[in-house]
């Protein structure tokens, strides 16, 4: 039976599996591998900090995702369809692994953040 997201270890599992898919994804891996040339060993722990802060108020994330994505968008246009695909992959991964209030919350918050990023990039 699936359980809810309960701690950092669960977030690490979610992030590892989700970005495993992103790395291989035909439509959005390009932004990470070619445009930003992301260092995955740094990016994944940062994403865990980000999600842990959202779900459990851990206070360990102090970056600015809006600015990071505006910069990315200036280098290569991130379209609505890319964000929709990111969210679809994210939701599918959460649903594969977890079930419960925190699982619903992380999906909803991510859709809202994606919408805000999208609006900022295309205003
Ligand atoms: C098509 C959609 C997206 C693409 C292509 C994308 C791509 C990227 C890339 C390439 C970076 C690394 C930037 C760098 O280090 O130079 C990044 C950072 C990040 N992304 Fe996204 N992203 C997407 C959607 C999202 C969404 C929806 C969220 C939040 C729910 C998110 C959260 C973050 C965070 C927290 C960082 C780290 C920012 C920092 O503190 O440096 N991303 N993203």
mmCIF file of C-alpha atoms and ligand atoms in Angstrom:
data_model
loop_
_atom_site.group_PDB
_atom_site.id
_atom_site.type_symbol
_atom_site.label_atom_id
_atom_site.label_comp_id
_atom_site.label_asym_id
_atom_site.label_seq_id
_atom_site.Cartn_x
_atom_site.Cartn_y
_atom_site.Cartn_z
ATOM 1 C CA UNK A 1 0.000 0.000 0.000
ATOM 2 C CA UNK A 2 1.187 3.505 -0.796
ATOM 3 C CA UNK A 3 1.786 5.937 2.046
ATOM 4 C CA UNK A 4 2.073 9.718 2.195
ATOM 5 C CA UNK A 5 5.308 11.706 1.824
ATOM 6 C CA UNK A 6 6.560 11.818 5.396
ATOM 7 C CA UNK A 7 10.190 12.992 5.470
ATOM 8 C CA UNK A 8 13.354 14.025 3.629
ATOM 9 C CA UNK A 9 14.097 10.430 2.580
ATOM 10 C CA UNK A 10 10.742 10.236 0.771
ATOM 11 C CA UNK A 11 11.461 13.529 -0.987
ATOM 12 C CA UNK A 12 14.900 12.246 -2.016
ATOM 13 C CA UNK A 13 13.269 9.183 -3.562
ATOM 14 C CA UNK A 14 10.708 11.335 -5.415
ATOM 15 C CA UNK A 15 13.365 13.749 -6.695
ATOM 16 C CA UNK A 16 15.715 10.944 -7.825
ATOM 17 C CA UNK A 17 12.999 9.156 -9.792
ATOM 18 C CA UNK A 18 11.460 12.344 -11.220
ATOM 19 C CA UNK A 19 14.756 13.787 -12.445
ATOM 20 C CA UNK A 20 15.746 10.353 -13.746
ATOM 21 C CA UNK A 21 12.764 10.766 -16.098
ATOM 22 C CA UNK A 22 13.536 14.439 -16.847
ATOM 23 C CA UNK A 23 17.142 13.607 -17.824
ATOM 24 C CA UNK A 24 15.858 11.222 -20.482
ATOM 25 C CA UNK A 25 12.845 13.241 -21.582
ATOM 26 C CA UNK A 26 12.671 14.064 -25.280
ATOM 27 C CA UNK A 27 11.111 17.511 -24.861
ATOM 28 C CA UNK A 28 12.673 18.968 -21.689
ATOM 29 C CA UNK A 29 16.008 17.248 -20.946
ATOM 30 C CA UNK A 30 17.506 19.756 -23.386
ATOM 31 C CA UNK A 31 17.017 22.671 -20.952
ATOM 32 C CA UNK A 32 18.983 20.886 -18.247
ATOM 33 C CA UNK A 33 21.640 19.152 -20.319
ATOM 34 C CA UNK A 34 22.248 21.640 -23.125
ATOM 35 C CA UNK A 35 21.004 25.101 -22.082
ATOM 36 C CA UNK A 36 21.806 25.293 -18.346
ATOM 37 C CA UNK A 37 24.331 22.411 -18.336
ATOM 38 C CA UNK A 38 23.139 21.507 -14.885
ATOM 39 C CA UNK A 39 25.451 19.845 -12.406
ATOM 40 C CA UNK A 40 23.088 17.077 -11.275
ATOM 41 C CA UNK A 41 25.044 16.389 -8.081
ATOM 42 C CA UNK A 42 24.236 19.944 -6.990
ATOM 43 C CA UNK A 43 20.794 20.273 -8.549
ATOM 44 C CA UNK A 44 19.173 17.230 -6.923
ATOM 45 C CA UNK A 45 19.991 18.116 -3.275
ATOM 46 C CA UNK A 46 18.853 21.689 -4.024
ATOM 47 C CA UNK A 47 15.510 20.372 -5.303
ATOM 48 C CA UNK A 48 15.176 18.231 -2.159
ATOM 49 C CA UNK A 49 15.787 21.343 -0.016
ATOM 50 C CA UNK A 50 13.176 23.219 -2.054
ATOM 51 C CA UNK A 51 10.448 20.573 -1.725
ATOM 52 C CA UNK A 52 11.293 19.827 1.913
ATOM 53 C CA UNK A 53 10.862 23.512 2.660
ATOM 54 C CA UNK A 54 7.474 23.581 0.923
ATOM 55 C CA UNK A 55 6.080 20.480 2.627
ATOM 56 C CA UNK A 56 7.763 20.580 6.035
ATOM 57 C CA UNK A 57 8.902 24.207 6.478
ATOM 58 C CA UNK A 58 12.491 23.047 6.959
ATOM 59 C CA UNK A 59 13.924 26.517 6.199
ATOM 60 C CA UNK A 60 16.896 25.034 4.351
ATOM 61 C CA UNK A 61 16.183 26.457 0.874
ATOM 62 C CA UNK A 62 17.179 30.037 0.176
ATOM 63 C CA UNK A 63 17.332 30.163 -3.634
ATOM 64 C CA UNK A 64 15.119 32.057 -6.029
ATOM 65 C CA UNK A 65 13.456 29.736 -8.546
ATOM 66 C CA UNK A 66 11.610 32.597 -10.282
ATOM 67 C CA UNK A 67 14.872 34.330 -11.180
ATOM 68 C CA UNK A 68 16.565 31.030 -12.154
ATOM 69 C CA UNK A 69 13.743 30.255 -14.602
ATOM 70 C CA UNK A 70 13.612 33.773 -16.010
ATOM 71 C CA UNK A 71 17.322 33.462 -16.787
ATOM 72 C CA UNK A 72 16.748 30.065 -18.361
ATOM 73 C CA UNK A 73 13.862 31.403 -20.445
ATOM 74 C CA UNK A 74 16.064 34.249 -21.734
ATOM 75 C CA UNK A 75 18.543 31.669 -23.019
ATOM 76 C CA UNK A 76 15.933 29.371 -24.546
ATOM 77 C CA UNK A 77 12.153 29.859 -24.560
ATOM 78 C CA UNK A 78 10.350 27.671 -22.032
ATOM 79 C CA UNK A 79 6.809 27.301 -23.396
ATOM 80 C CA UNK A 80 3.506 26.461 -21.760
ATOM 81 C CA UNK A 81 3.651 22.997 -23.241
ATOM 82 C CA UNK A 82 7.028 22.401 -21.537
ATOM 83 C CA UNK A 83 5.609 23.409 -18.153
ATOM 84 C CA UNK A 84 2.513 21.250 -18.700
ATOM 85 C CA UNK A 85 4.740 18.313 -19.516
ATOM 86 C CA UNK A 86 6.934 18.945 -16.425
ATOM 87 C CA UNK A 87 3.787 18.935 -14.267
ATOM 88 C CA UNK A 88 2.356 15.812 -15.927
ATOM 89 C CA UNK A 89 5.612 13.904 -15.326
ATOM 90 C CA UNK A 90 5.830 15.223 -11.772
ATOM 91 C CA UNK A 91 2.226 14.284 -10.916
ATOM 92 C CA UNK A 92 2.649 10.812 -12.445
ATOM 93 C CA UNK A 93 5.806 10.236 -10.382
ATOM 94 C CA UNK A 94 4.174 11.411 -7.140
ATOM 95 C CA UNK A 95 1.179 9.139 -7.833
ATOM 96 C CA UNK A 96 3.420 6.159 -8.591
ATOM 97 C CA UNK A 97 5.095 6.421 -5.194
ATOM 98 C CA UNK A 98 2.793 8.134 -2.705
ATOM 99 C CA UNK A 99 -0.757 8.814 -1.677
ATOM 100 C CA UNK A 100 -2.108 11.313 0.845
ATOM 101 C CA UNK A 101 -2.371 14.974 1.852
ATOM 102 C CA UNK A 102 1.299 15.865 1.341
ATOM 103 C CA UNK A 103 1.306 14.088 -2.021
ATOM 104 C CA UNK A 104 -1.679 16.188 -3.114
ATOM 105 C CA UNK A 105 -0.113 19.336 -1.690
ATOM 106 C CA UNK A 106 3.199 18.951 -3.534
ATOM 107 C CA UNK A 107 1.407 18.434 -6.854
ATOM 108 C CA UNK A 108 -0.880 21.445 -6.333
ATOM 109 C CA UNK A 109 1.948 23.725 -5.196
ATOM 110 C CA UNK A 110 4.045 22.690 -8.198
ATOM 111 C CA UNK A 111 1.232 23.488 -10.637
ATOM 112 C CA UNK A 112 0.827 26.908 -9.017
ATOM 113 C CA UNK A 113 4.560 27.623 -9.135
ATOM 114 C CA UNK A 114 4.750 26.514 -12.778
ATOM 115 C CA UNK A 115 1.844 28.860 -13.614
ATOM 116 C CA UNK A 116 3.623 31.758 -11.890
ATOM 117 C CA UNK A 117 6.880 30.985 -13.732
ATOM 118 C CA UNK A 118 5.016 30.791 -16.996
ATOM 119 C CA UNK A 119 3.273 34.119 -16.414
ATOM 120 C CA UNK A 120 6.500 35.848 -15.459
ATOM 121 C CA UNK A 121 8.353 34.524 -18.500
ATOM 122 C CA UNK A 122 5.611 35.473 -20.971
ATOM 123 C CA UNK A 123 4.282 38.746 -19.579
HETATM 124 C C1 LIG B 1 9.561 23.029 -18.234
HETATM 125 C C2 LIG B 1 9.679 23.281 -16.938
HETATM 126 C C3 LIG B 1 10.991 23.484 -16.239
HETATM 127 C C4 LIG B 1 12.271 23.500 -16.746
HETATM 128 C C5 LIG B 1 12.719 23.299 -18.189
HETATM 129 C C6 LIG B 1 13.155 23.752 -15.624
HETATM 130 C C7 LIG B 1 14.525 23.840 -15.725
HETATM 131 C C8 LIG B 1 15.375 24.181 -14.709
HETATM 132 C C9 LIG B 1 16.799 24.342 -14.848
HETATM 133 C C10 LIG B 1 17.597 24.132 -16.129
HETATM 134 C C11 LIG B 1 17.281 24.704 -13.638
HETATM 135 C C12 LIG B 1 18.736 24.979 -13.274
HETATM 136 C C13 LIG B 1 19.065 26.415 -13.428
HETATM 137 C C14 LIG B 1 20.545 26.594 -13.187
HETATM 138 O O1 LIG B 1 21.060 26.083 -12.178
HETATM 139 O O2 LIG B 1 21.178 27.250 -13.999
HETATM 140 C C15 LIG B 1 16.165 24.751 -12.724
HETATM 141 C C16 LIG B 1 16.261 25.079 -11.394
HETATM 142 C C17 LIG B 1 15.231 24.980 -10.497
HETATM 143 N N1 LIG B 1 13.925 24.627 -10.790
HETATM 144 FE FE1 LIG B 1 13.170 24.266 -12.640
HETATM 145 N N2 LIG B 1 12.421 23.868 -14.480
HETATM 146 C C18 LIG B 1 11.096 23.710 -14.795
HETATM 147 C C19 LIG B 1 10.030 23.745 -13.922
HETATM 148 C C20 LIG B 1 10.130 23.912 -12.576
HETATM 149 C C21 LIG B 1 9.002 23.914 -11.657
HETATM 150 C C22 LIG B 1 7.531 23.774 -12.051
HETATM 151 C C23 LIG B 1 9.529 24.089 -10.409
HETATM 152 C C24 LIG B 1 8.832 24.176 -9.081
HETATM 153 C C25 LIG B 1 7.756 23.473 -8.778
HETATM 154 C C26 LIG B 1 10.975 24.196 -10.534
HETATM 155 C C27 LIG B 1 11.854 24.397 -9.498
HETATM 156 C C28 LIG B 1 13.198 24.663 -9.631
HETATM 157 C C29 LIG B 1 14.068 25.064 -8.525
HETATM 158 C C30 LIG B 1 13.681 25.212 -7.078
HETATM 159 C C31 LIG B 1 15.341 25.273 -9.079
HETATM 160 C C32 LIG B 1 16.606 25.699 -8.339
HETATM 161 C C33 LIG B 1 16.724 27.224 -8.394
HETATM 162 C C34 LIG B 1 17.906 27.680 -7.551
HETATM 163 O O3 LIG B 1 17.741 27.843 -6.340
HETATM 164 O O4 LIG B 1 18.996 27.804 -8.128
HETATM 165 N N3 LIG B 1 11.307 24.075 -11.862
HETATM 166 N N4 LIG B 1 15.012 24.432 -13.398
#
